[in-house]
Amino acid sequence: MKPFNTNLDLYDDSEVSKLFQSPKITLPENINFGIGMMVFPTPAQVSEACKQALDRGMTFYAPTMGHSDLRAAIASKSSEEYGVPFDGTDVMVTPAGTNGLFMSLMSLAGPGDEVLFPDPGFPAYLPQIVLCGATPVAYPVREENDFVPDPKEIKGLITRKTKVLILNSPSNPQGVMTPGVVLENIAEIAAENDLFVLSDEAYKHIVYAPYQHESIVSLDGMKQRTVVACTLSKSFSMTGWRIGYIIAPRSLMPSLFKVFQYTMTGVNSFIQMGAKVAITQGRQFFQPIIDEMTPRRRIMIEGLRKAPGISFCEPQGAFYVFVNIKRSKLTSSQMGAKLLDEHKLITFPGSAFGKGGEGYLRLSYAIETEKIEEGLKRFHACMSVLVP
Amino acid sequence: MKPFNTNLDLYDDSEVSKLFQSPKITLPENINFGIGMMVFPTPAQVSEACKQALDRGMTFYAPTMGHSDLRAAIASKSSEEYGVPFDGTDVMVTPAGTNGLFMSLMSLAGPGDEVLFPDPGFPAYLPQIVLCGATPVAYPVREENDFVPDPKEIKGLITRKTKVLILNSPSNPQGVMTPGVVLENIAEIAAENDLFVLSDEAYKHIVYAPYQHESIVSLDGMKQRTVVACTLSKSFSMTGWRIGYIIAPRSLMPSLFKVFQYTMTGVNSFIQMGAKVAITQGRQFFQPIIDEMTPRRRIMIEGLRKAPGISFCEPQGAFYVFVNIKRSKLTSSQMGAKLLDEHKLITFPGSAFGKGGEGYLRLSYAIETEKIEEGLKRFHACMSVLVP
């Protein structure tokens, strides 16, 4: 038989997948620091609105770009949040954040284009760039720089072919935010080099006081060259709903339509009515999540401070800590396997997030506080032996 | 500003879009032969199961490939329908048919690969092939051949680079089915040339007696080289739900996972429980649709037989007739505009379905019988003047 799409050989996740295919991964006594979501129920009003839409018979094709009232609600809330005026025609409803990123990339970049993405960063960036036929160019985000993108380093990687720069704040896997002053430097570079910015803001609402989310789209002149990709997954405990949105320059909308129409047709009609309630209520729904997560974050940070042989940057958003375990002399995957096998602790190997993630583990604190405490004990026990 | 993804220039739908952007398109006195769905409600038990799943809190990520019980239900029903044994691991749940086709193509074909697709045919094929970075190669389906693919013609288009052959039966826009003997010839060609077949079976359940759906996947040795893409949209009046499935060779599953995981993550969790009820009930749900559509089809066919200056092939499935209007000396778009402007009749210009669709109109009979009769009167009136 012929090989399948050979572009797929350009990315490989088999090493980390192996960890999650281990028969030990499902043991009930495991503590799960590997989890990628917060297990809160979707707000009841959101589910209720969805059910009512279903009862009203909203089971036919929705408009490709999304229901106009949902798009208007997103535009109105986004105008508030970003301090920039948007209207519904600036918005496209997507099947959550990952697909929103992919639709954005496909509308922007193709063969011959280079796309800059953070390493370590969200594992979908590289495959998505490859699947667009564009060339992925990793820019490092370094621990010594608090995992914040370095504008100088980005500048050094720009060529005539660079088309898109991906930003992610708060970031996955590090949970850190890019400060406003850095965003300003990057905006300048984007303007000078005529780049589009794809700003992945999946975690924009999960931010811990006193930190505040800032977006590059709020900066002067950036609305016209920035695509913001958002999801309702984390903000509203809706991971299983698969709904999100893009805010994009109006000039890009026909291209987004062209891609979305022929690869997706549109988003589920009745779940958009649930999404409208979530968007409209906004902070009323996600502040309780932040309140619930705040002590978990504190316990995780304080526990890790006492752990031997590691280092990390304090996360400001999301629900991850990215921990440097290089002094253990083990690779991320080896360490992940050891923690699972010997300590019944599930973690996410940093190498899943790019070459720059080797030697790190992503620890999630999206679990109950007692479990965080027990997991920290197990982590300490392992590190104490490795780095005495 | 730089251009967007230049691959998007390889397909263009602006001419036909223009028709549907006409202010006249929304006039209440229009008759709509342009519609691409049947306006029946989703079966109540399907909606009920979805709501119950939502009430049970199924709002978290579903497994990327779909819930295992839904995959098992699809495999079981498909084994029956195709006469070939499948199990759940042969199945991937997708956000409906269009995306299922795209995921299949992305897993199979990339730069350097040629993909054969029917012309005139479903308008998403060409854009999807282009977005994969593969090369689209149209194979003609001709009216004089009842719009059935001609194995000889296909054979003549195969090169060393040909990777995938797309089939579509019952077909959109023609509503015709590929006879078993032709499928056998095509299967032979696929085996000889080591091609994958992507069988788009979106309309497989909307088939009128005495015709019966046949699939190439049922033929000896074809299971290992055929991807079947299906949707619940038409069979179960679920266009707005966005749910469907792929049945694929087991060897392709890791590649499908690699594409789907990073571009979609998975399908909405709770709607899968509605889908399970639909799949399990099967014919009990779609036979009433066929029964409802049967007289509409007859009225449309009989009405068109009396229309001057046209020709068409009797549709056997779906809910379209593809009508040759070449004797009018107008292009499809001109004819569509004339019918809308002067006769308040919405139709779908054949040129939207590829070069081979120029000179045709797609007429849908998915509307109430009185409206079909009124639409036919308007169509006759127009044609009588053009082809006296």
PDB file of C-alpha atoms in Angstrom, chain B residues 148-369:
ATOM      1  CA  VAL B 148     -22.270   7.547 -13.500  1.00  0.00           C
ATOM      2  CA  PRO B 149     -18.455   7.529 -13.300  1.00  0.00           C
ATOM      3  CA  ASP B 150     -16.890   5.889 -16.328  1.00  0.00           C
ATOM      4  CA  PRO B 151     -14.179   3.436 -15.201  1.00  0.00           C
ATOM      5  CA  LYS B 152     -12.321   3.804 -18.515  1.00  0.00           C
ATOM      6  CA  GLU B 153     -12.191   7.559 -18.178  1.00  0.00           C
ATOM      7  CA  ILE B 154     -10.993   7.283 -14.583  1.00  0.00           C
ATOM      8  CA  LYS B 155      -8.318   4.805 -15.634  1.00  0.00           C
ATOM      9  CA  GLY B 156      -7.049   7.264 -18.222  1.00  0.00           C
ATOM     10  CA  LEU B 157      -6.495   9.929 -15.571  1.00  0.00           C
ATOM     11  CA  ILE B 158      -4.464   7.768 -13.189  1.00  0.00           C
ATOM     12  CA  THR B 159      -0.754   8.560 -12.871  1.00  0.00           C
ATOM     13  CA  ARG B 160       1.972   7.322 -10.545  1.00  0.00           C
ATOM     14  CA  LYS B 161       0.962  10.163  -8.233  1.00  0.00           C
ATOM     15  CA  THR B 162      -2.712   9.269  -7.916  1.00  0.00           C
ATOM     16  CA  LYS B 163      -3.403   8.462  -4.288  1.00  0.00           C
ATOM     17  CA  VAL B 164      -7.142   8.776  -3.708  1.00  0.00           C
ATOM     18  CA  LEU B 165     -10.314   8.366  -5.767  1.00  0.00           C
ATOM     19  CA  ILE B 166     -13.448  10.062  -4.449  1.00  0.00           C
ATOM     20  CA  LEU B 167     -16.800   8.389  -5.148  1.00  0.00           C
ATOM     21  CA  ASN B 168     -20.211   9.794  -4.260  1.00  0.00           C
ATOM     22  CA  SER B 169     -23.345   7.657  -4.469  1.00  0.00           C
ATOM     23  CA  PRO B 170     -26.148   8.668  -4.229  1.00  0.00           C
ATOM     24  CA  SER B 171     -24.598  11.750  -5.746  1.00  0.00           C
ATOM     25  CA  ASN B 172     -24.969  15.436  -5.095  1.00  0.00           C
ATOM     26  CA  PRO B 173     -25.991  17.319  -7.290  1.00  0.00           C
ATOM     27  CA  GLN B 174     -27.460  14.553  -9.507  1.00  0.00           C
ATOM     28  CA  GLY B 175     -29.110  12.172  -7.044  1.00  0.00           C
ATOM     29  CA  VAL B 176     -27.910   9.181  -9.072  1.00  0.00           C
ATOM     30  CA  MET B 177     -26.363   5.960  -7.839  1.00  0.00           C
ATOM     31  CA  THR B 178     -23.362   4.112  -9.167  1.00  0.00           C
ATOM     32  CA  PRO B 179     -24.454   0.586 -10.182  1.00  0.00           C
ATOM     33  CA  GLY B 180     -22.751  -2.403  -8.576  1.00  0.00           C
ATOM     34  CA  VAL B 181     -21.118  -3.513 -11.820  1.00  0.00           C
ATOM     35  CA  VAL B 182     -19.449  -0.114 -12.203  1.00  0.00           C
ATOM     36  CA  LEU B 183     -18.308  -0.233  -8.568  1.00  0.00           C
ATOM     37  CA  GLU B 184     -16.719  -3.609  -9.343  1.00  0.00           C
ATOM     38  CA  ASN B 185     -14.825  -2.165 -12.286  1.00  0.00           C
ATOM     39  CA  ILE B 186     -13.664   0.748 -10.174  1.00  0.00           C
ATOM     40  CA  ALA B 187     -12.607  -1.582  -7.347  1.00  0.00           C
ATOM     41  CA  GLU B 188     -10.455  -3.483  -9.802  1.00  0.00           C
ATOM     42  CA  ILE B 189      -8.828  -0.272 -10.989  1.00  0.00           C
ATOM     43  CA  ALA B 190      -8.224   0.832  -7.387  1.00  0.00           C
ATOM     44  CA  ALA B 191      -6.542  -2.474  -6.562  1.00  0.00           C
ATOM     45  CA  GLU B 192      -4.434  -2.502  -9.736  1.00  0.00           C
ATOM     46  CA  ASN B 193      -3.231   1.035  -9.120  1.00  0.00           C
ATOM     47  CA  ASP B 194      -3.008   0.834  -5.334  1.00  0.00           C
ATOM     48  CA  LEU B 195      -5.489   3.670  -4.803  1.00  0.00           C
ATOM     49  CA  PHE B 196      -7.441   4.551  -1.711  1.00  0.00           C
ATOM     50  CA  VAL B 197     -11.146   5.121  -2.292  1.00  0.00           C
ATOM     51  CA  LEU B 198     -12.953   7.815  -0.343  1.00  0.00           C
ATOM     52  CA  SER B 199     -16.631   6.941  -0.597  1.00  0.00           C
ATOM     53  CA  ASP B 200     -18.888   9.872   0.257  1.00  0.00           C
ATOM     54  CA  GLU B 201     -22.153   8.263   1.332  1.00  0.00           C
ATOM     55  CA  ALA B 202     -23.906  11.270   2.857  1.00  0.00           C
ATOM     56  CA  TYR B 203     -27.174  10.319   1.145  1.00  0.00           C
ATOM     57  CA  LYS B 204     -26.941   6.528   1.534  1.00  0.00           C
ATOM     58  CA  HIS B 205     -30.250   6.225   3.404  1.00  0.00           C
ATOM     59  CA  ILE B 206     -32.246   8.554   1.156  1.00  0.00           C
ATOM     60  CA  VAL B 207     -32.825   6.050  -1.652  1.00  0.00           C
ATOM     61  CA  TYR B 208     -36.128   5.442  -3.475  1.00  0.00           C
ATOM     62  CA  ALA B 209     -37.560   1.973  -4.180  1.00  0.00           C
ATOM     63  CA  PRO B 210     -36.761  -0.111  -6.128  1.00  0.00           C
ATOM     64  CA  TYR B 211     -33.199   1.217  -5.980  1.00  0.00           C
ATOM     65  CA  GLN B 212     -30.843   0.086  -3.234  1.00  0.00           C
ATOM     66  CA  HIS B 213     -27.666   1.608  -1.950  1.00  0.00           C
ATOM     67  CA  GLU B 214     -24.480  -0.260  -2.794  1.00  0.00           C
ATOM     68  CA  SER B 215     -21.053   0.641  -1.520  1.00  0.00           C
ATOM     69  CA  ILE B 216     -17.624  -0.177  -2.867  1.00  0.00           C
ATOM     70  CA  VAL B 217     -16.531  -1.094   0.666  1.00  0.00           C
ATOM     71  CA  SER B 218     -18.710  -4.216   0.423  1.00  0.00           C
ATOM     72  CA  LEU B 219     -16.653  -5.620  -2.441  1.00  0.00           C
ATOM     73  CA  ASP B 220     -13.938  -8.226  -1.927  1.00  0.00           C
ATOM     74  CA  GLY B 221     -10.672  -6.754  -0.705  1.00  0.00           C
ATOM     75  CA  MET B 222     -11.950  -3.165  -0.661  1.00  0.00           C
ATOM     76  CA  LYS B 223     -12.333  -2.761   3.105  1.00  0.00           C
ATOM     77  CA  GLN B 224      -8.585  -2.296   3.425  1.00  0.00           C
ATOM     78  CA  ARG B 225      -8.413   0.571   0.915  1.00  0.00           C
ATOM     79  CA  THR B 226     -11.772   2.325   1.405  1.00  0.00           C
ATOM     80  CA  VAL B 227     -12.748   5.156   3.715  1.00  0.00           C
ATOM     81  CA  VAL B 228     -16.522   5.580   3.963  1.00  0.00           C
ATOM     82  CA  ALA B 229     -17.660   9.041   5.074  1.00  0.00           C
ATOM     83  CA  CYS B 230     -21.204   9.294   6.421  1.00  0.00           C
ATOM     84  CA  THR B 231     -23.303  11.885   8.192  1.00  0.00           C
ATOM     85  CA  LEU B 232     -26.419  11.794  10.310  1.00  0.00           C
ATOM     86  CA  SER B 233     -27.507  15.098   8.728  1.00  0.00           C
ATOM     87  CA  LYS B 234     -29.774  13.780   5.988  1.00  0.00           C
ATOM     88  CA  SER B 235     -30.707  10.301   7.297  1.00  0.00           C
ATOM     89  CA  PHE B 236     -31.981  11.607  10.619  1.00  0.00           C
ATOM     90  CA  SER B 237     -32.829  15.266   9.933  1.00  0.00           C
ATOM     91  CA  MET B 238     -29.839  16.390  11.959  1.00  0.00           C
ATOM     92  CA  THR B 239     -28.159  18.959   9.694  1.00  0.00           C
ATOM     93  CA  GLY B 240     -27.754  21.417  12.577  1.00  0.00           C
ATOM     94  CA  TRP B 241     -26.221  18.858  14.920  1.00  0.00           C
ATOM     95  CA  ARG B 242     -22.950  18.450  13.010  1.00  0.00           C
ATOM     96  CA  ILE B 243     -22.317  14.794  13.602  1.00  0.00           C
ATOM     97  CA  GLY B 244     -21.245  11.971  11.330  1.00  0.00           C
ATOM     98  CA  TYR B 245     -18.662   9.232  11.112  1.00  0.00           C
ATOM     99  CA  ILE B 246     -15.908   7.651   9.088  1.00  0.00           C
ATOM    100  CA  ILE B 247     -15.320   3.950   8.608  1.00  0.00           C
ATOM    101  CA  ALA B 248     -11.686   3.430   7.682  1.00  0.00           C
ATOM    102  CA  PRO B 249      -9.042   0.748   7.233  1.00  0.00           C
ATOM    103  CA  ARG B 250      -7.521   0.001  10.626  1.00  0.00           C
ATOM    104  CA  SER B 251      -4.061   0.916   9.321  1.00  0.00           C
ATOM    105  CA  LEU B 252      -5.274   4.469   8.698  1.00  0.00           C
ATOM    106  CA  MET B 253      -6.620   5.013  12.223  1.00  0.00           C
ATOM    107  CA  PRO B 254      -3.361   6.351  13.750  1.00  0.00           C
ATOM    108  CA  SER B 255      -3.142   8.920  10.937  1.00  0.00           C
ATOM    109  CA  LEU B 256      -6.775   9.925  11.351  1.00  0.00           C
ATOM    110  CA  PHE B 257      -6.135  10.333  15.061  1.00  0.00           C
ATOM    111  CA  LYS B 258      -3.051  12.458  14.377  1.00  0.00           C
ATOM    112  CA  VAL B 259      -5.043  14.799  12.148  1.00  0.00           C
ATOM    113  CA  PHE B 260      -8.216  14.927  14.227  1.00  0.00           C
ATOM    114  CA  GLN B 261      -6.525  15.305  17.606  1.00  0.00           C
ATOM    115  CA  TYR B 262      -4.639  18.432  16.528  1.00  0.00           C
ATOM    116  CA  THR B 263      -7.295  20.114  14.390  1.00  0.00           C
ATOM    117  CA  MET B 264     -10.483  19.292  16.302  1.00  0.00           C
ATOM    118  CA  THR B 265      -9.710  17.450  19.586  1.00  0.00           C
ATOM    119  CA  GLY B 266     -13.039  15.621  19.359  1.00  0.00           C
ATOM    120  CA  VAL B 267     -16.772  15.897  18.826  1.00  0.00           C
ATOM    121  CA  ASN B 268     -19.283  17.358  21.306  1.00  0.00           C
ATOM    122  CA  SER B 269     -19.785  14.795  24.046  1.00  0.00           C
ATOM    123  CA  PHE B 270     -23.504  14.925  24.800  1.00  0.00           C
ATOM    124  CA  ILE B 271     -24.769  15.089  21.204  1.00  0.00           C
ATOM    125  CA  GLN B 272     -23.072  11.717  20.662  1.00  0.00           C
ATOM    126  CA  MET B 273     -25.698  10.170  22.932  1.00  0.00           C
ATOM    127  CA  GLY B 274     -28.425  11.492  20.624  1.00  0.00           C
ATOM    128  CA  ALA B 275     -26.506  10.114  17.668  1.00  0.00           C
ATOM    129  CA  LYS B 276     -26.367   6.691  19.311  1.00  0.00           C
ATOM    130  CA  VAL B 277     -30.163   6.544  19.466  1.00  0.00           C
ATOM    131  CA  ALA B 278     -30.435   7.599  15.814  1.00  0.00           C
ATOM    132  CA  ILE B 279     -27.912   5.003  14.645  1.00  0.00           C
ATOM    133  CA  THR B 280     -29.487   2.248  16.711  1.00  0.00           C
ATOM    134  CA  GLN B 281     -33.016   2.951  15.460  1.00  0.00           C
ATOM    135  CA  GLY B 282     -31.817   3.313  11.879  1.00  0.00           C
ATOM    136  CA  ARG B 283     -34.500   2.669   9.290  1.00  0.00           C
ATOM    137  CA  GLN B 284     -37.285   3.225  11.824  1.00  0.00           C
ATOM    138  CA  PHE B 285     -36.274   6.892  11.695  1.00  0.00           C
ATOM    139  CA  PHE B 286     -35.368   7.365   8.036  1.00  0.00           C
ATOM    140  CA  GLN B 287     -38.067   5.302   6.326  1.00  0.00           C
ATOM    141  CA  PRO B 288     -40.722   7.960   7.183  1.00  0.00           C
ATOM    142  CA  ILE B 289     -38.464  10.556   5.526  1.00  0.00           C
ATOM    143  CA  ILE B 290     -38.248   8.441   2.362  1.00  0.00           C
ATOM    144  CA  ASP B 291     -42.028   7.904   2.449  1.00  0.00           C
ATOM    145  CA  GLU B 292     -42.542  11.650   2.732  1.00  0.00           C
ATOM    146  CA  MET B 293     -40.089  12.386  -0.065  1.00  0.00           C
ATOM    147  CA  THR B 294     -41.309   9.747  -2.521  1.00  0.00           C
ATOM    148  CA  PRO B 295     -44.391  11.676  -3.819  1.00  0.00           C
ATOM    149  CA  ARG B 296     -42.384  14.908  -3.933  1.00  0.00           C
ATOM    150  CA  ARG B 297     -39.824  13.218  -6.146  1.00  0.00           C
ATOM    151  CA  ARG B 298     -42.579  11.877  -8.416  1.00  0.00           C
ATOM    152  CA  ILE B 299     -44.214  15.293  -8.757  1.00  0.00           C
ATOM    153  CA  MET B 300     -40.877  16.908  -9.555  1.00  0.00           C
ATOM    154  CA  ILE B 301     -39.933  14.290 -12.148  1.00  0.00           C
ATOM    155  CA  GLU B 302     -43.337  14.351 -13.829  1.00  0.00           C
ATOM    156  CA  GLY B 303     -43.391  18.124 -13.876  1.00  0.00           C
ATOM    157  CA  LEU B 304     -39.946  18.316 -15.418  1.00  0.00           C
ATOM    158  CA  ARG B 305     -40.860  15.772 -18.084  1.00  0.00           C
ATOM    159  CA  LYS B 306     -43.360  18.325 -19.371  1.00  0.00           C
ATOM    160  CA  ALA B 307     -40.934  21.260 -19.270  1.00  0.00           C
ATOM    161  CA  PRO B 308     -39.692  22.445 -22.661  1.00  0.00           C
ATOM    162  CA  GLY B 309     -36.069  22.501 -23.722  1.00  0.00           C
ATOM    163  CA  ILE B 310     -34.494  20.586 -20.871  1.00  0.00           C
ATOM    164  CA  SER B 311     -33.160  17.125 -20.146  1.00  0.00           C
ATOM    165  CA  PHE B 312     -32.303  15.292 -16.953  1.00  0.00           C
ATOM    166  CA  CYS B 313     -31.584  11.863 -15.464  1.00  0.00           C
ATOM    167  CA  GLU B 314     -34.125  10.472 -13.048  1.00  0.00           C
ATOM    168  CA  PRO B 315     -32.711  10.694  -9.561  1.00  0.00           C
ATOM    169  CA  GLN B 316     -32.644   7.487  -7.509  1.00  0.00           C
ATOM    170  CA  GLY B 317     -31.574   8.964  -4.197  1.00  0.00           C
ATOM    171  CA  ALA B 318     -31.034  12.234  -2.312  1.00  0.00           C
ATOM    172  CA  PHE B 319     -33.509  15.016  -3.174  1.00  0.00           C
ATOM    173  CA  TYR B 320     -32.104  16.760  -6.222  1.00  0.00           C
ATOM    174  CA  VAL B 321     -32.599  16.740  -9.975  1.00  0.00           C
ATOM    175  CA  PHE B 322     -29.772  18.052 -12.115  1.00  0.00           C
ATOM    176  CA  VAL B 323     -31.360  19.706 -15.112  1.00  0.00           C
ATOM    177  CA  ASN B 324     -29.661  20.463 -18.415  1.00  0.00           C
ATOM    178  CA  ILE B 325     -30.656  24.005 -19.488  1.00  0.00           C
ATOM    179  CA  LYS B 326     -28.088  24.418 -22.271  1.00  0.00           C
ATOM    180  CA  ARG B 327     -30.750  25.021 -24.915  1.00  0.00           C
ATOM    181  CA  SER B 328     -31.621  28.259 -23.101  1.00  0.00           C
ATOM    182  CA  LYS B 329     -28.201  29.570 -24.236  1.00  0.00           C
ATOM    183  CA  LEU B 330     -27.770  31.022 -20.759  1.00  0.00           C
ATOM    184  CA  THR B 331     -25.076  30.121 -18.267  1.00  0.00           C
ATOM    185  CA  SER B 332     -26.144  28.486 -15.032  1.00  0.00           C
ATOM    186  CA  SER B 333     -25.657  31.701 -13.109  1.00  0.00           C
ATOM    187  CA  GLN B 334     -27.514  33.793 -15.672  1.00  0.00           C
ATOM    188  CA  MET B 335     -30.357  31.297 -15.574  1.00  0.00           C
ATOM    189  CA  GLY B 336     -30.348  31.264 -11.767  1.00  0.00           C
ATOM    190  CA  ALA B 337     -30.491  35.073 -11.705  1.00  0.00           C
ATOM    191  CA  LYS B 338     -33.255  35.185 -14.312  1.00  0.00           C
ATOM    192  CA  LEU B 339     -35.386  32.632 -12.450  1.00  0.00           C
ATOM    193  CA  LEU B 340     -34.922  34.546  -9.201  1.00  0.00           C
ATOM    194  CA  ASP B 341     -35.456  38.013 -10.642  1.00  0.00           C
ATOM    195  CA  GLU B 342     -38.297  37.333 -13.049  1.00  0.00           C
ATOM    196  CA  HIS B 343     -39.966  34.232 -11.626  1.00  0.00           C
ATOM    197  CA  LYS B 344     -39.190  34.298  -7.907  1.00  0.00           C
ATOM    198  CA  LEU B 345     -37.731  30.812  -8.140  1.00  0.00           C
ATOM    199  CA  ILE B 346     -34.532  29.958  -6.293  1.00  0.00           C
ATOM    200  CA  THR B 347     -32.329  27.304  -7.927  1.00  0.00           C
ATOM    201  CA  PHE B 348     -28.716  26.271  -7.551  1.00  0.00           C
ATOM    202  CA  PRO B 349     -26.485  27.025 -10.557  1.00  0.00           C
ATOM    203  CA  GLY B 350     -24.702  23.890 -11.767  1.00  0.00           C
ATOM    204  CA  SER B 351     -21.426  25.740 -12.189  1.00  0.00           C
ATOM    205  CA  ALA B 352     -21.083  25.635  -8.394  1.00  0.00           C
ATOM    206  CA  PHE B 353     -20.447  21.899  -8.783  1.00  0.00           C
ATOM    207  CA  GLY B 354     -17.513  22.183 -11.158  1.00  0.00           C
ATOM    208  CA  LYS B 355     -16.739  23.011 -14.767  1.00  0.00           C
ATOM    209  CA  GLY B 356     -18.893  20.105 -15.932  1.00  0.00           C
ATOM    210  CA  GLY B 357     -21.884  21.611 -14.153  1.00  0.00           C
ATOM    211  CA  GLU B 358     -22.040  24.667 -16.412  1.00  0.00           C
ATOM    212  CA  GLY B 359     -25.326  24.648 -18.293  1.00  0.00           C
ATOM    213  CA  TYR B 360     -27.147  22.808 -15.524  1.00  0.00           C
ATOM    214  CA  LEU B 361     -29.310  23.751 -12.529  1.00  0.00           C
ATOM    215  CA  ARG B 362     -29.734  21.718  -9.363  1.00  0.00           C
ATOM    216  CA  LEU B 363     -33.400  21.640  -8.377  1.00  0.00           C
ATOM    217  CA  SER B 364     -34.234  20.370  -4.905  1.00  0.00           C
ATOM    218  CA  TYR B 365     -37.597  18.802  -4.137  1.00  0.00           C
ATOM    219  CA  ALA B 366     -37.151  18.966  -0.375  1.00  0.00           C
ATOM    220  CA  ILE B 367     -40.139  21.302  -0.029  1.00  0.00           C
ATOM    221  CA  GLU B 368     -43.905  20.841   0.308  1.00  0.00           C
ATOM    222  CA  THR B 369     -45.693  19.350  -2.720  1.00  0.00           C
TER     223      THR B 369
END
